[in-house]
Coordinates of C-alpha atoms in Angstrom, one line a residue:
M270 CA -0.2 -7.2 -19.3
A271 CA -3.7 -5.8 -19.1
A272 CA -5.5 -5.3 -15.8
T273 CA -7.9 -8.0 -14.8
P274 CA -11.1 -6.3 -13.6
R275 CA -13.1 -8.0 -10.7
G276 CA -16.3 -6.8 -9.1
P277 CA -18.4 -3.7 -10.0
S278 CA -17.2 -1.4 -12.8
P279 CA -15.5 1.9 -11.8
V280 CA -17.6 5.0 -11.1
S281 CA -18.3 7.4 -13.9
P282 CA -15.4 9.7 -14.9
D283 CA -17.1 12.9 -13.5
A284 CA -17.6 11.3 -10.0
R285 CA -15.0 12.3 -7.4
P286 CA -11.9 10.2 -7.3
R287 CA -11.9 6.9 -5.4
L288 CA -9.3 5.9 -2.9
T289 CA -7.0 3.4 -4.6
V290 CA -5.3 0.8 -2.4
L291 CA -2.1 -0.9 -3.7
S292 CA -1.1 -4.2 -2.0
G293 CA 0.6 -7.5 -2.7
P294 CA 3.2 -9.8 -1.3
S295 CA 6.5 -8.6 0.1
G296 CA 9.2 -8.3 -2.6
V297 CA 6.8 -7.7 -5.5
G298 CA 7.9 -4.2 -6.0
K299 CA 5.1 -1.9 -4.6
S300 CA 7.5 0.9 -3.4
T301 CA 9.4 0.9 -6.7
V302 CA 6.1 1.2 -8.8
V303 CA 4.8 4.0 -6.5
A304 CA 8.1 5.9 -6.6
H305 CA 8.2 5.7 -10.4
M306 CA 4.5 6.8 -10.7
R307 CA 4.9 9.8 -8.4
K308 CA 8.0 10.9 -10.3
V309 CA 5.9 11.1 -13.5
H310 CA 2.8 12.2 -11.9
P311 CA 3.5 14.1 -8.6
E312 CA -0.1 15.2 -8.3
V313 CA -1.0 11.7 -7.1
W314 CA -1.2 12.0 -3.3
L315 CA 0.4 9.2 -1.4
S316 CA -0.9 9.0 2.2
V317 CA 1.8 9.4 5.0
S318 CA 1.5 6.7 7.7
A319 CA 1.8 7.3 11.5
T320 CA 4.3 4.9 13.1
T321 CA 5.6 4.2 16.5
R322 CA 9.1 3.3 15.1
Q323 CA 12.0 5.6 15.6
P324 CA 13.1 7.8 12.6
R325 CA 16.0 6.5 10.5
P326 CA 18.7 8.9 9.4
G327 CA 17.4 11.4 7.0
E328 CA 13.7 10.8 7.7
R329 CA 11.6 13.7 8.6
H330 CA 8.4 13.9 10.6
G331 CA 5.4 14.4 8.3
V332 CA 7.4 13.5 5.2
Q333 CA 8.2 9.8 5.3
Y334 CA 6.1 9.2 8.4
F335 CA 4.4 10.9 11.3
F336 CA 6.5 9.7 14.1
V337 CA 4.4 9.1 17.3
D338 CA 4.9 7.3 20.6
D339 CA 2.7 4.4 21.8
E340 CA 0.4 6.6 23.9
E341 CA -0.3 8.9 20.9
F342 CA -0.9 5.8 18.6
D343 CA -3.3 4.3 21.2
K344 CA -5.3 7.6 21.1
L345 CA -5.4 7.5 17.3
V346 CA -6.8 4.0 17.4
A347 CA -9.2 4.6 20.2
N348 CA -10.6 7.8 18.5
G349 CA -11.2 6.0 15.2
E350 CA -8.7 8.4 13.5
L351 CA -6.9 5.6 11.6
L352 CA -8.3 4.2 8.5
E353 CA -6.2 1.0 9.0
W354 CA -3.4 0.0 11.1
A355 CA -1.1 -3.0 11.7
E356 CA 1.9 -4.1 13.8
F357 CA 5.1 -5.1 12.0
A358 CA 8.4 -6.1 13.5
G359 CA 7.4 -4.7 16.9
N360 CA 6.2 -1.4 15.6
R361 CA 2.8 -0.1 14.7
Y362 CA 1.8 1.7 11.4
G363 CA -1.5 3.3 10.5
T364 CA -3.1 5.5 7.9
P365 CA -4.6 8.7 9.3
R366 CA -8.2 8.9 8.1
K367 CA -8.9 12.6 8.0
A368 CA -6.0 13.4 5.6
V369 CA -7.3 10.8 3.1
Q370 CA -10.9 12.0 3.3
D371 CA -9.9 15.7 2.9
R372 CA -7.9 15.0 -0.3
L373 CA -10.7 12.9 -1.8
E374 CA -13.2 15.6 -1.0
A375 CA -10.9 18.1 -2.8
G376 CA -11.1 15.8 -5.8
E377 CA -7.5 14.6 -5.7
P378 CA -6.5 11.1 -6.6
V379 CA -5.3 9.3 -3.4
L380 CA -3.1 6.2 -3.3
L381 CA -2.3 4.0 -0.2
E382 CA 0.5 1.5 -0.4
I383 CA -0.2 -1.0 2.4
D384 CA -0.1 -4.6 3.3
L385 CA -2.9 -7.3 3.0
Q386 CA -4.1 -6.7 6.6
G387 CA -4.4 -2.9 6.0
A388 CA -6.2 -3.5 2.7
R389 CA -8.8 -5.7 4.4
Q390 CA -9.5 -3.0 7.0
V391 CA -9.9 -0.3 4.4
R392 CA -12.4 -2.5 2.5
E393 CA -14.4 -2.7 5.7
S394 CA -14.4 1.0 6.4
M395 CA -14.4 2.5 3.0
T396 CA -16.3 0.0 0.8
E397 CA -16.1 2.3 -2.3
A398 CA -12.2 2.0 -2.3
Q399 CA -10.6 0.4 -5.3
L400 CA -8.3 -2.5 -4.2
V401 CA -5.4 -3.2 -6.6
F402 CA -3.3 -6.4 -6.2
L403 CA 0.3 -6.3 -7.5
A404 CA 1.3 -9.7 -8.5
P405 CA 4.7 -11.0 -9.5
P406 CA 5.3 -12.5 -12.9
S407 CA 5.7 -15.9 -11.3
W408 CA 6.4 -17.6 -7.9
E409 CA 9.9 -18.3 -9.0
E410 CA 10.5 -14.6 -9.7
L411 CA 9.2 -13.6 -6.3
V412 CA 11.5 -16.2 -4.6
R413 CA 14.4 -14.8 -6.6
R414 CA 13.5 -11.2 -5.4
L415 CA 13.0 -12.2 -1.8
T416 CA 16.2 -14.3 -1.6
G417 CA 18.3 -12.2 -4.0
R418 CA 19.6 -9.7 -1.3
G419 CA 21.7 -12.5 0.3
T420 CA 21.8 -10.5 3.5
E421 CA 19.1 -12.3 5.6
A422 CA 19.3 -15.5 7.6
P423 CA 17.6 -18.6 6.1
E424 CA 14.9 -18.6 8.8
V425 CA 14.0 -15.0 8.0
I426 CA 13.8 -15.9 4.2
E427 CA 11.6 -18.9 5.1
R428 CA 9.3 -16.7 7.1
R429 CA 9.0 -14.3 4.1
L430 CA 8.3 -17.0 1.7
K431 CA 5.6 -18.5 3.9
A432 CA 4.0 -15.0 4.3
A433 CA 4.2 -14.5 0.6
K434 CA 2.2 -17.6 -0.1
V435 CA -0.5 -16.4 2.2
E436 CA -0.6 -12.9 0.5
L437 CA -0.8 -14.5 -2.9
A438 CA -3.7 -16.6 -1.9
A439 CA -5.6 -13.4 -1.1
E440 CA -5.6 -12.0 -4.7
P441 CA -9.2 -12.9 -5.3
E442 CA -10.3 -10.4 -2.6
F443 CA -9.1 -7.5 -4.8
D444 CA -10.9 -5.7 -7.6
V445 CA -8.1 -5.7 -10.0
T446 CA -4.8 -7.5 -10.4
L447 CA -1.8 -6.0 -12.1
V448 CA 1.3 -8.2 -12.9
N449 CA 4.6 -6.5 -12.3
T450 CA 6.6 -7.4 -15.4
S451 CA 7.7 -3.8 -16.0
V452 CA 7.6 -0.8 -13.4
E453 CA 6.8 1.6 -16.3
D454 CA 3.8 -0.5 -17.7
V455 CA 2.4 -1.2 -14.1
S456 CA 2.7 2.5 -13.2
R457 CA 0.8 3.5 -16.4
E458 CA -1.9 0.9 -15.7
L459 CA -2.3 2.1 -12.2
L460 CA -2.6 5.8 -13.2
A461 CA -5.3 4.7 -15.8
L462 CA -7.3 2.9 -12.9
M463 CA -6.9 6.0 -10.8
K464 CA -8.2 8.1 -13.8
V465 CA -5.0 10.3 -13.7
L466 CA -4.1 9.6 -17.3

């Protein structure tokens, strides 16, 4: 499935890389696509978020996340050091601005994998960023993915499906839509948009 361009055409190939933001509804496979893409092209820099949640077993500070307490997170927000931030399930997550800007200035391709709220904040603070929406092949397929685990209570699933409808309705706000029919194909299309291929 080819990318569907929206908005202005990309900058010329000799210009420095743009920040690429990947977003889409929960369950669409964003993390799977990013993991596959970085296995093939490890030079793509994926921003590491700051979070107030506690580390899970095996997670390391500065690798999966920058683990900070509420006071530190408040300072990051107050000082404008986060490109975007959101609260999810009682914890806060945010993208450190300086690291993203440093990588872009060094000419490296930078990818953010964030939710809809974060993508909207990035669009406001970095208008030149390229926003990519990852869509499911169909609503039925997304429902299957969100309910397929069979480990969550019906009210949790209902809440996720409701949120997914809101997220899908935001697709026109994005520059490009990629349909996740194949992880390999979407990874390739995303790399081409980022001018890595």
